[in-house]
Amino acid sequence: MQYLGDKGVVIWRAVASIAWSVLLLPVTATVFVLLSRFSPFHPIQWISDCTSLLAASSTIFSLVVLCGVVLITGFFNLEFYTLVPSIPCSRMALLGTVLHPRQCVHSLVYCTMGMLVMWCASVTIGGRYSTLGTPCRQSQSGEVVTCLNEYHLFILLAGAFMGYSHSFLGVVQNMYYVSFQPIQQYKYPRFKGCLPMVVKCSVIQALYSARNFAAFYFFFGYAPKTWISSTLNLQIDSSLQPLDSLTGFLDFSLLYHLSISGTFLYLTWYLTVLLFRIYVTEAYSFPVQSTFTEDAEQCLPKVLAEKNTLVMKFLALQDLALLSQHSLSRRLEVFSLSQPGGHAHNWNAISRECLSLLSELTQRLVAHQDAIASNGRVKSQSASSDTRSASSSCSGKESYLVSGTEDIAETPRLSVPLRTPGSVFKSSVGDVDSPFSSPAIRRLVGQQDPQSPCFGTVQSPHIMRRGPKLWSASTGLSHLVAASFSEDQFGVVQTTLPNILSCLVVLLEAVDRHFKLPHASSKPVRTICSMGDSTYKTLRFALRAALKTAIYKITTTFGEHLNAVNISTEHRKRLQQFLEFKD
Amino acid sequence: MFPSPVPIYTDGSDAEDHVSSAFVIRHRKKRNIHHQTQLSLAANAIILAGVVCVWLQPCDLPSPQFTRDTLKGHSRPESSSRSAFLDQRDTLWMRSAGAWRDAGLHGLLDEITNSAEEVPRFLAVGSACVLALLRWASSFHGSLFPHLTLSSDEMVAEFSQMLDWSDSALRSFAWHPHTDKFAVALLDDSIRIYKSNSSATPTLKHRCQRSVCALQWKPLCGSALAVACQSCLLIWHVDPTSLSTRYCSNTSVSLSLSLSLSLSVSPITSIAWSPTGSLLVSASPVDTAMMVWDVAAESAVPLQRVGGGGVTYLSWSPDGSRLLAATPSALFRVWETRMWTCERWPCLKGSCQSACWSPDGGCLLLSMQGERVIYALTFSDLTGGSKAASVVADLSETSFPGPDGDLTVGGEVCSLSWDPRGERLAVLLKGDSQAVNHPSVIAVFKTRSSPVFELLPCGFVMGEAGAEPRFMQFHPHFQHGALLTVCWSDGRISHVPFYFSSAGLLGGDSPQQALASNTADHSSNKLYTEQIS
């Protein structure tokens, strides 16, 4: 594949996911048609009706419209997806996000798409739902005029309502947050595994929306009805029961059709999101090194240092984690030396990049703690600082955490925000307030620990060399060759080992201190069923666990040889705890 | 001294015939089983002199004993204890809510049907109909998978690795993978943690911690312990430096109990941490999906495969590359953990009862329910591994002249355990409680994996009179050889050491003096076994 720049991979993946969503559309549409015409007492007629309906031109046209909707949804997925969850820390900030112009456009488009899908649904269901105007007889004169079909209007408005609520919940639940799975799966099994969850979510969401919309229409339904009827010059049929009344809602057929149309609507959107997530987070194998200089840009060390497209960096980190766990040959490539010259460019670049990420996080944590500490002091002096508006500090905070790994345009605001403890407590709405929200870091730590298996492979001959008493001459030349061979490689790793260890320990200390802050160790509430990914809420716990596991991995692999590593005394003390499994 | 056992080598054809009868071969293609040693007890009567009863305590490892009398189980559900109190009629709403909370939809429908005089007639009739329908459906489902008709406790007892689980004072046992401490789950649903050189035994209790079926410590971590309970999965953090001896969730939730992962399905009968400690897999016999937890992030990925009716037993290979998942029916799966795809291994007879991996993850030993043989599967990244399981040992009944008359040994293979160096294999053989002199014993074999896989009989481990082994596990990092920890039916936990120097390290004769005891000696002598090179 011609190298299309960093975004190329992502765009191709998005296109593939959209294509699959379009291909799935006839299937979901068929299921919808079958359900909408469901009549258990006339099964043969039901099947034949559905078959003829599926071949009808109106259905084909509906499908074309739906394809357009899916394409737009896919485009929005690509445009709005994020790897760093945005976590508004107060209701004001949330409101700000919802009223952001970009979000307004999003809501508007989704309202329109919702109406379009519901129009398709109402046409497909047919019967009393199919058109906006119906012929009716006026009660006084008896002549036939065109009346407003309230059922059609009801369904269309429900579509707009569901579109808006989808857009709104997308912000609240971080629908566009793409997280990487703890395990790797092929795309098809993963899709199959997620499908029941998606169907369940869309059913539940549709029922909630139907309930909310019914309440909404009960109170405010009069306004759009009169407006439409006066604008389009349609009469209101007074012989029919109006829908915004209690008796109007007892129409079970209407509620049934509303729920299954809503389910169809949400399912279409959710499937697109799901496919997009699956495709984007699929593992991508970067070459560790390349023989041609023009391909050098795509190599793992280069992509790791990538600043512009975050997703490539994430994919590279994921790839690094995978190769360190599963691929011996690629590990060896990492540890190999350059020819000619004998420099360990690969390893140096990779370790440098990882260490810089880790130390960046450490600095951020320390700065955060300092800010908290100083704010505490400020507060003790004057309680009035508490009145600092939460929203201003929050916006700063948000940019602060969004900039976790990327250098985006907002970095000018990066200056560590002054935060009052009060605002920190208020912010428990979206319990955050820490740079933990960058999953890259977690990936990174996940990568650091598998690094040590490579240490293991390199280390084992070394251990043998250390214990010459185990060596009688009989153990053979092969071991010696292996040891001398890997000795070079080990030298490569050993130079950076003190750095890695001290970096990990410092970070762990910072993390531990962070957990001593109020509410940092509190657990988030678990959501039952939502399409949004809530894993970001527990990232800080995951980070701490991964960090500890990484250190344990290194300490158990190296054992007491760590004493020979040149690190400072307090770090050694801390590592000793790990060696004794006292942590 | 007992004479060194002579392994019986058979040619491959014998073993292969066995295989094809027991297994549906995956690709309908026979593979040449590379030179395989099949061992049978009957042919090895010569080792009878090696019947050794061991009762000794190495080092300073605690070996507690628990009796049923001192532990009061409170495994009964809360609702059943209500009958002991005065009958106070709650309102229908209260009772319904209680039934819903205790027993879910089934309980609610039952409650409504039972109080027919208080509810409208159509409701009572409707719930009775739904209940009948549910029962019919579940009985239909149960006819496909008979284990689904069991109650939750019966299911735990059926699929627990602890034999005779419901009757035992010990419910589960787990060594810590890196330090000298172990956790024991007891009949009263508490968990105690014992450390060497320490008299403090922390006790873990939690409201949800009922019917503990499995325990496992997190690898590469000093403190985390996963507990598979009837209704949830608990992760405890037992602070290694803390002096507190009692952890109750009510007092210090954040400190000791890190989280409980509630599941919709119950009970959980098996859990397995990945060797890197990053993932935890849990399985239940009523759920065809096993859950792969990222524990710290509290997120789970269900891995579902249709068929089998559930997952009863999980075992992760020591190198982390594969995971065995046994089902209640005659089928097991081996997952590879890179892309999480699985191989299906249907077997003709019973379900997979127990299994253990060789330390390098290349060989899997299995025992099937009701069978008296051990099967072996080999895995290899290069060749793809074996296409059929081969029988490596036949453990049918054989009689040996023991210290007190003839002793019959052999029977169904209930449990397998392989020591972390891959040099000793312990096999728990079920006895016949009706017959005299046919107790359950643990047969210990020496194993070698290179150049060919070999099993050499080593000896038997038997308990005191009346005590039968229920569970066994090797110490994960015993310095001087292997250390087998056995839970006995009388509630005792004992440690059986095997002192040897590793063949892989030296490759020569052991400098240790070989010393074997061939009598039932209850004094504290040590069992040295010979180094066979």
PDB file of N, CA and C in Angstrom, chain A residues 344-419:
ATOM      1  N   ALA A 344      22.468   0.589  18.792  1.00  0.00           N
ATOM      2  CA  ALA A 344      21.147   0.012  19.062  1.00  0.00           C
ATOM      3  C   ALA A 344      20.081   1.066  18.831  1.00  0.00           C
ATOM      4  N   HIS A 345      19.927   1.449  17.580  1.00  0.00           N
ATOM      5  CA  HIS A 345      19.008   2.544  17.305  1.00  0.00           C
ATOM      6  C   HIS A 345      17.573   2.193  17.674  1.00  0.00           C
ATOM      7  N   ASN A 346      17.183   0.979  17.304  1.00  0.00           N
ATOM      8  CA  ASN A 346      15.779   0.607  17.524  1.00  0.00           C
ATOM      9  C   ASN A 346      15.428   0.667  18.997  1.00  0.00           C
ATOM     10  N   TRP A 347      16.228  -0.038  19.756  1.00  0.00           N
ATOM     11  CA  TRP A 347      15.944  -0.093  21.183  1.00  0.00           C
ATOM     12  C   TRP A 347      16.018   1.295  21.807  1.00  0.00           C
ATOM     13  N   ASN A 348      17.032   2.041  21.436  1.00  0.00           N
ATOM     14  CA  ASN A 348      17.179   3.368  22.028  1.00  0.00           C
ATOM     15  C   ASN A 348      15.987   4.249  21.729  1.00  0.00           C
ATOM     16  N   ALA A 349      15.558   4.224  20.470  1.00  0.00           N
ATOM     17  CA  ALA A 349      14.428   5.084  20.113  1.00  0.00           C
ATOM     18  C   ALA A 349      13.180   4.675  20.868  1.00  0.00           C
ATOM     19  N   ILE A 350      12.944   3.365  20.906  1.00  0.00           N
ATOM     20  CA  ILE A 350      11.717   2.900  21.549  1.00  0.00           C
ATOM     21  C   ILE A 350      11.750   3.199  23.041  1.00  0.00           C
ATOM     22  N   SER A 351      12.861   2.871  23.677  1.00  0.00           N
ATOM     23  CA  SER A 351      12.904   3.078  25.128  1.00  0.00           C
ATOM     24  C   SER A 351      12.865   4.563  25.451  1.00  0.00           C
ATOM     25  N   ARG A 352      13.511   5.360  24.605  1.00  0.00           N
ATOM     26  CA  ARG A 352      13.496   6.793  24.880  1.00  0.00           C
ATOM     27  C   ARG A 352      12.066   7.330  24.828  1.00  0.00           C
ATOM     28  N   GLU A 353      11.370   6.878  23.812  1.00  0.00           N
ATOM     29  CA  GLU A 353      10.008   7.377  23.655  1.00  0.00           C
ATOM     30  C   GLU A 353       9.132   6.960  24.826  1.00  0.00           C
ATOM     31  N   CYS A 354       9.249   5.690  25.213  1.00  0.00           N
ATOM     32  CA  CYS A 354       8.435   5.208  26.330  1.00  0.00           C
ATOM     33  C   CYS A 354       8.788   5.927  27.616  1.00  0.00           C
ATOM     34  N   LEU A 355      10.074   6.096  27.834  1.00  0.00           N
ATOM     35  CA  LEU A 355      10.489   6.758  29.070  1.00  0.00           C
ATOM     36  C   LEU A 355      10.023   8.194  29.091  1.00  0.00           C
ATOM     37  N   SER A 356      10.046   8.828  27.937  1.00  0.00           N
ATOM     38  CA  SER A 356       9.610  10.222  27.940  1.00  0.00           C
ATOM     39  C   SER A 356       8.122  10.304  28.247  1.00  0.00           C
ATOM     40  N   LEU A 357       7.356   9.340  27.737  1.00  0.00           N
ATOM     41  CA  LEU A 357       5.929   9.325  28.058  1.00  0.00           C
ATOM     42  C   LEU A 357       5.720   9.144  29.549  1.00  0.00           C
ATOM     43  N   LEU A 358       6.462   8.207  30.113  1.00  0.00           N
ATOM     44  CA  LEU A 358       6.305   7.937  31.539  1.00  0.00           C
ATOM     45  C   LEU A 358       6.690   9.146  32.372  1.00  0.00           C
ATOM     46  N   SER A 359       7.817   9.744  32.016  1.00  0.00           N
ATOM     47  CA  SER A 359       8.264  10.848  32.855  1.00  0.00           C
ATOM     48  C   SER A 359       7.347  12.053  32.679  1.00  0.00           C
ATOM     49  N   GLU A 360       6.785  12.158  31.484  1.00  0.00           N
ATOM     50  CA  GLU A 360       5.827  13.243  31.282  1.00  0.00           C
ATOM     51  C   GLU A 360       4.639  13.094  32.222  1.00  0.00           C
ATOM     52  N   LEU A 361       4.164  11.858  32.311  1.00  0.00           N
ATOM     53  CA  LEU A 361       3.046  11.609  33.215  1.00  0.00           C
ATOM     54  C   LEU A 361       3.445  11.891  34.652  1.00  0.00           C
ATOM     55  N   THR A 362       4.647  11.488  35.011  1.00  0.00           N
ATOM     56  CA  THR A 362       5.113  11.736  36.373  1.00  0.00           C
ATOM     57  C   THR A 362       5.117  13.220  36.668  1.00  0.00           C
ATOM     58  N   GLN A 363       5.682  13.968  35.745  1.00  0.00           N
ATOM     59  CA  GLN A 363       5.733  15.414  35.971  1.00  0.00           C
ATOM     60  C   GLN A 363       4.341  15.996  36.127  1.00  0.00           C
ATOM     61  N   ARG A 364       3.447  15.503  35.294  1.00  0.00           N
ATOM     62  CA  ARG A 364       2.087  16.013  35.341  1.00  0.00           C
ATOM     63  C   ARG A 364       1.449  15.721  36.688  1.00  0.00           C
ATOM     64  N   LEU A 365       1.687  14.498  37.154  1.00  0.00           N
ATOM     65  CA  LEU A 365       1.118  14.130  38.446  1.00  0.00           C
ATOM     66  C   LEU A 365       1.690  14.984  39.555  1.00  0.00           C
ATOM     67  N   VAL A 366       3.005  15.166  39.524  1.00  0.00           N
ATOM     68  CA  VAL A 366       3.641  15.953  40.573  1.00  0.00           C
ATOM     69  C   VAL A 366       3.126  17.383  40.534  1.00  0.00           C
ATOM     70  N   ALA A 367       3.007  17.916  39.342  1.00  0.00           N
ATOM     71  CA  ALA A 367       2.503  19.282  39.218  1.00  0.00           C
ATOM     72  C   ALA A 367       1.090  19.379  39.757  1.00  0.00           C
ATOM     73  N   HIS A 368       0.308  18.357  39.447  1.00  0.00           N
ATOM     74  CA  HIS A 368      -1.063  18.328  39.929  1.00  0.00           C
ATOM     75  C   HIS A 368      -1.095  18.311  41.448  1.00  0.00           C
ATOM     76  N   GLN A 369      -0.234  17.482  42.034  1.00  0.00           N
ATOM     77  CA  GLN A 369      -0.220  17.403  43.491  1.00  0.00           C
ATOM     78  C   GLN A 369       0.248  18.714  44.113  1.00  0.00           C
ATOM     79  N   ASP A 370       1.232  19.314  43.472  1.00  0.00           N
ATOM     80  CA  ASP A 370       1.695  20.603  43.977  1.00  0.00           C
ATOM     81  C   ASP A 370       0.585  21.630  43.928  1.00  0.00           C
ATOM     82  N   ALA A 371      -0.137  21.599  42.833  1.00  0.00           N
ATOM     83  CA  ALA A 371      -1.231  22.556  42.696  1.00  0.00           C
ATOM     84  C   ALA A 371      -2.250  22.352  43.788  1.00  0.00           C
ATOM     85  N   ILE A 372      -2.584  21.097  44.042  1.00  0.00           N
ATOM     86  CA  ILE A 372      -3.552  20.792  45.099  1.00  0.00           C
ATOM     87  C   ILE A 372      -3.029  21.282  46.435  1.00  0.00           C
ATOM     88  N   ALA A 373      -1.760  20.960  46.694  1.00  0.00           N
ATOM     89  CA  ALA A 373      -1.194  21.330  47.984  1.00  0.00           C
ATOM     90  C   ALA A 373      -1.205  22.843  48.162  1.00  0.00           C
ATOM     91  N   SER A 374      -0.775  23.546  47.147  1.00  0.00           N
ATOM     92  CA  SER A 374      -0.731  24.998  47.286  1.00  0.00           C
ATOM     93  C   SER A 374      -2.138  25.560  47.414  1.00  0.00           C
ATOM     94  N   ASN A 375      -3.062  24.968  46.695  1.00  0.00           N
ATOM     95  CA  ASN A 375      -4.426  25.453  46.802  1.00  0.00           C
ATOM     96  C   ASN A 375      -4.971  25.241  48.190  1.00  0.00           C
ATOM     97  N   GLY A 376      -4.599  24.136  48.785  1.00  0.00           N
ATOM     98  CA  GLY A 376      -5.043  23.884  50.144  1.00  0.00           C
ATOM     99  C   GLY A 376      -4.559  24.981  51.078  1.00  0.00           C
ATOM    100  N   ARG A 377      -3.311  25.378  50.846  1.00  0.00           N
ATOM    101  CA  ARG A 377      -2.776  26.428  51.697  1.00  0.00           C
ATOM    102  C   ARG A 377      -3.508  27.740  51.452  1.00  0.00           C
ATOM    103  N   VAL A 378      -3.735  28.008  50.205  1.00  0.00           N
ATOM    104  CA  VAL A 378      -4.454  29.235  49.870  1.00  0.00           C
ATOM    105  C   VAL A 378      -5.808  29.248  50.545  1.00  0.00           C
ATOM    106  N   LYS A 379      -6.417  28.067  50.535  1.00  0.00           N
ATOM    107  CA  LYS A 379      -7.753  28.015  51.082  1.00  0.00           C
ATOM    108  C   LYS A 379      -7.743  28.278  52.577  1.00  0.00           C
ATOM    109  N   SER A 380      -6.741  27.762  53.239  1.00  0.00           N
ATOM    110  CA  SER A 380      -6.701  27.974  54.675  1.00  0.00           C
ATOM    111  C   SER A 380      -6.525  29.458  54.982  1.00  0.00           C
ATOM    112  N   GLN A 381      -5.874  30.153  54.086  1.00  0.00           N
ATOM    113  CA  GLN A 381      -5.706  31.578  54.342  1.00  0.00           C
ATOM    114  C   GLN A 381      -6.987  32.358  54.068  1.00  0.00           C
ATOM    115  N   SER A 382      -7.554  32.128  52.953  1.00  0.00           N
ATOM    116  CA  SER A 382      -8.785  32.864  52.676  1.00  0.00           C
ATOM    117  C   SER A 382      -9.798  31.920  52.061  1.00  0.00           C
ATOM    118  N   ALA A 383     -10.866  31.785  52.734  1.00  0.00           N
ATOM    119  CA  ALA A 383     -11.888  30.872  52.242  1.00  0.00           C
ATOM    120  C   ALA A 383     -12.553  31.412  50.988  1.00  0.00           C
ATOM    121  N   SER A 384     -12.319  32.659  50.717  1.00  0.00           N
ATOM    122  CA  SER A 384     -13.027  33.261  49.597  1.00  0.00           C
ATOM    123  C   SER A 384     -12.541  32.701  48.256  1.00  0.00           C
ATOM    124  N   SER A 385     -11.372  32.125  48.276  1.00  0.00           N
ATOM    125  CA  SER A 385     -10.882  31.584  47.017  1.00  0.00           C
ATOM    126  C   SER A 385     -11.783  30.461  46.524  1.00  0.00           C
ATOM    127  N   ASP A 386     -12.583  29.997  47.433  1.00  0.00           N
ATOM    128  CA  ASP A 386     -13.503  28.940  47.076  1.00  0.00           C
ATOM    129  C   ASP A 386     -14.508  29.389  46.027  1.00  0.00           C
ATOM    130  N   THR A 387     -14.715  30.665  45.985  1.00  0.00           N
ATOM    131  CA  THR A 387     -15.763  31.158  45.100  1.00  0.00           C
ATOM    132  C   THR A 387     -15.305  31.264  43.657  1.00  0.00           C
ATOM    133  N   ARG A 388     -14.083  31.007  43.446  1.00  0.00           N
ATOM    134  CA  ARG A 388     -13.610  30.984  42.059  1.00  0.00           C
ATOM    135  C   ARG A 388     -14.531  30.078  41.235  1.00  0.00           C
ATOM    136  N   SER A 389     -14.898  30.566  40.137  1.00  0.00           N
ATOM    137  CA  SER A 389     -15.944  29.845  39.420  1.00  0.00           C
ATOM    138  C   SER A 389     -15.417  28.490  38.965  1.00  0.00           C
ATOM    139  N   ALA A 390     -16.247  27.529  39.207  1.00  0.00           N
ATOM    140  CA  ALA A 390     -15.819  26.169  38.900  1.00  0.00           C
ATOM    141  C   ALA A 390     -15.599  25.991  37.415  1.00  0.00           C
ATOM    142  N   SER A 391     -16.390  26.713  36.663  1.00  0.00           N
ATOM    143  CA  SER A 391     -16.334  26.458  35.229  1.00  0.00           C
ATOM    144  C   SER A 391     -14.985  26.876  34.648  1.00  0.00           C
ATOM    145  N   SER A 392     -14.469  27.981  35.122  1.00  0.00           N
ATOM    146  CA  SER A 392     -13.213  28.429  34.537  1.00  0.00           C
ATOM    147  C   SER A 392     -12.100  27.444  34.856  1.00  0.00           C
ATOM    148  N   SER A 393     -12.087  27.003  36.090  1.00  0.00           N
ATOM    149  CA  SER A 393     -11.018  26.075  36.428  1.00  0.00           C
ATOM    150  C   SER A 393     -11.225  24.762  35.700  1.00  0.00           C
ATOM    151  N   CYS A 394     -12.464  24.451  35.499  1.00  0.00           N
ATOM    152  CA  CYS A 394     -12.722  23.188  34.840  1.00  0.00           C
ATOM    153  C   CYS A 394     -12.265  23.203  33.397  1.00  0.00           C
ATOM    154  N   SER A 395     -12.530  24.317  32.759  1.00  0.00           N
ATOM    155  CA  SER A 395     -12.131  24.339  31.363  1.00  0.00           C
ATOM    156  C   SER A 395     -10.622  24.178  31.262  1.00  0.00           C
ATOM    157  N   GLY A 396      -9.948  24.847  32.195  1.00  0.00           N
ATOM    158  CA  GLY A 396      -8.507  24.686  32.215  1.00  0.00           C
ATOM    159  C   GLY A 396      -8.125  23.250  32.462  1.00  0.00           C
ATOM    160  N   LYS A 397      -8.843  22.692  33.388  1.00  0.00           N
ATOM    161  CA  LYS A 397      -8.531  21.325  33.753  1.00  0.00           C
ATOM    162  C   LYS A 397      -8.725  20.392  32.575  1.00  0.00           C
ATOM    163  N   GLU A 398      -9.781  20.695  31.867  1.00  0.00           N
ATOM    164  CA  GLU A 398     -10.078  19.800  30.770  1.00  0.00           C
ATOM    165  C   GLU A 398      -8.970  19.837  29.726  1.00  0.00           C
ATOM    166  N   SER A 399      -8.582  21.024  29.418  1.00  0.00           N
ATOM    167  CA  SER A 399      -7.536  21.111  28.407  1.00  0.00           C
ATOM    168  C   SER A 399      -6.277  20.446  28.949  1.00  0.00           C
ATOM    169  N   TYR A 400      -6.149  20.565  30.243  1.00  0.00           N
ATOM    170  CA  TYR A 400      -4.992  20.020  30.903  1.00  0.00           C
ATOM    171  C   TYR A 400      -4.957  18.512  30.758  1.00  0.00           C
ATOM    172  N   LEU A 401      -6.117  17.929  30.891  1.00  0.00           N
ATOM    173  CA  LEU A 401      -6.063  16.486  30.784  1.00  0.00           C
ATOM    174  C   LEU A 401      -6.191  16.002  29.360  1.00  0.00           C
ATOM    175  N   VAL A 402      -6.836  16.794  28.552  1.00  0.00           N
ATOM    176  CA  VAL A 402      -6.919  16.385  27.162  1.00  0.00           C
ATOM    177  C   VAL A 402      -5.525  16.353  26.560  1.00  0.00           C
ATOM    178  N   SER A 403      -4.705  17.255  27.036  1.00  0.00           N
ATOM    179  CA  SER A 403      -3.375  17.316  26.463  1.00  0.00           C
ATOM    180  C   SER A 403      -2.488  16.206  26.987  1.00  0.00           C
ATOM    181  N   GLY A 404      -3.116  15.204  27.571  1.00  0.00           N
ATOM    182  CA  GLY A 404      -2.378  14.109  28.165  1.00  0.00           C
ATOM    183  C   GLY A 404      -1.234  13.623  27.312  1.00  0.00           C
ATOM    184  N   THR A 405      -1.491  13.370  26.082  1.00  0.00           N
ATOM    185  CA  THR A 405      -0.393  12.899  25.262  1.00  0.00           C
ATOM    186  C   THR A 405      -0.266  13.675  23.972  1.00  0.00           C
ATOM    187  N   GLU A 406      -1.277  14.398  23.633  1.00  0.00           N
ATOM    188  CA  GLU A 406      -1.187  15.069  22.352  1.00  0.00           C
ATOM    189  C   GLU A 406      -0.903  16.543  22.584  1.00  0.00           C
ATOM    190  N   ASP A 407      -0.299  17.131  21.620  1.00  0.00           N
ATOM    191  CA  ASP A 407      -0.094  18.562  21.698  1.00  0.00           C
ATOM    192  C   ASP A 407      -1.086  19.209  20.769  1.00  0.00           C
ATOM    193  N   ILE A 408      -2.214  19.485  21.276  1.00  0.00           N
ATOM    194  CA  ILE A 408      -3.242  20.029  20.406  1.00  0.00           C
ATOM    195  C   ILE A 408      -3.240  21.538  20.533  1.00  0.00           C
ATOM    196  N   ALA A 409      -4.150  22.120  19.801  1.00  0.00           N
ATOM    197  CA  ALA A 409      -4.146  23.576  19.715  1.00  0.00           C
ATOM    198  C   ALA A 409      -4.391  24.234  21.057  1.00  0.00           C
ATOM    199  N   GLU A 410      -4.930  23.457  21.975  1.00  0.00           N
ATOM    200  CA  GLU A 410      -5.298  24.091  23.237  1.00  0.00           C
ATOM    201  C   GLU A 410      -4.120  24.226  24.184  1.00  0.00           C
ATOM    202  N   THR A 411      -2.985  23.770  23.782  1.00  0.00           N
ATOM    203  CA  THR A 411      -1.859  23.770  24.715  1.00  0.00           C
ATOM    204  C   THR A 411      -1.518  25.120  25.304  1.00  0.00           C
ATOM    205  N   PRO A 412      -1.776  26.212  24.645  1.00  0.00           N
ATOM    206  CA  PRO A 412      -1.503  27.466  25.321  1.00  0.00           C
ATOM    207  C   PRO A 412      -2.170  27.557  26.685  1.00  0.00           C
ATOM    208  N   ARG A 413      -3.283  26.853  26.820  1.00  0.00           N
ATOM    209  CA  ARG A 413      -3.971  26.909  28.107  1.00  0.00           C
ATOM    210  C   ARG A 413      -3.402  25.905  29.088  1.00  0.00           C
ATOM    211  N   LEU A 414      -2.336  25.275  28.715  1.00  0.00           N
ATOM    212  CA  LEU A 414      -1.862  24.152  29.495  1.00  0.00           C
ATOM    213  C   LEU A 414      -1.372  24.529  30.884  1.00  0.00           C
ATOM    214  N   SER A 415      -1.027  25.785  31.059  1.00  0.00           N
ATOM    215  CA  SER A 415      -0.494  26.206  32.349  1.00  0.00           C
ATOM    216  C   SER A 415      -1.331  25.612  33.477  1.00  0.00           C
ATOM    217  N   VAL A 416      -0.649  25.060  34.416  1.00  0.00           N
ATOM    218  CA  VAL A 416      -1.342  24.288  35.442  1.00  0.00           C
ATOM    219  C   VAL A 416      -2.425  25.131  36.092  1.00  0.00           C
ATOM    220  N   PRO A 417      -3.625  24.700  36.012  1.00  0.00           N
ATOM    221  CA  PRO A 417      -4.718  25.545  36.466  1.00  0.00           C
ATOM    222  C   PRO A 417      -4.754  25.613  37.984  1.00  0.00           C
ATOM    223  N   LEU A 418      -5.183  26.737  38.441  1.00  0.00           N
ATOM    224  CA  LEU A 418      -5.392  26.887  39.877  1.00  0.00           C
ATOM    225  C   LEU A 418      -6.705  26.218  40.199  1.00  0.00           C
ATOM    226  N   ARG A 419      -6.665  25.325  41.103  1.00  0.00           N
ATOM    227  CA  ARG A 419      -7.902  24.657  41.403  1.00  0.00           C
ATOM    228  C   ARG A 419      -8.177  24.707  42.877  1.00  0.00           C
TER     229      ARG A 419
END
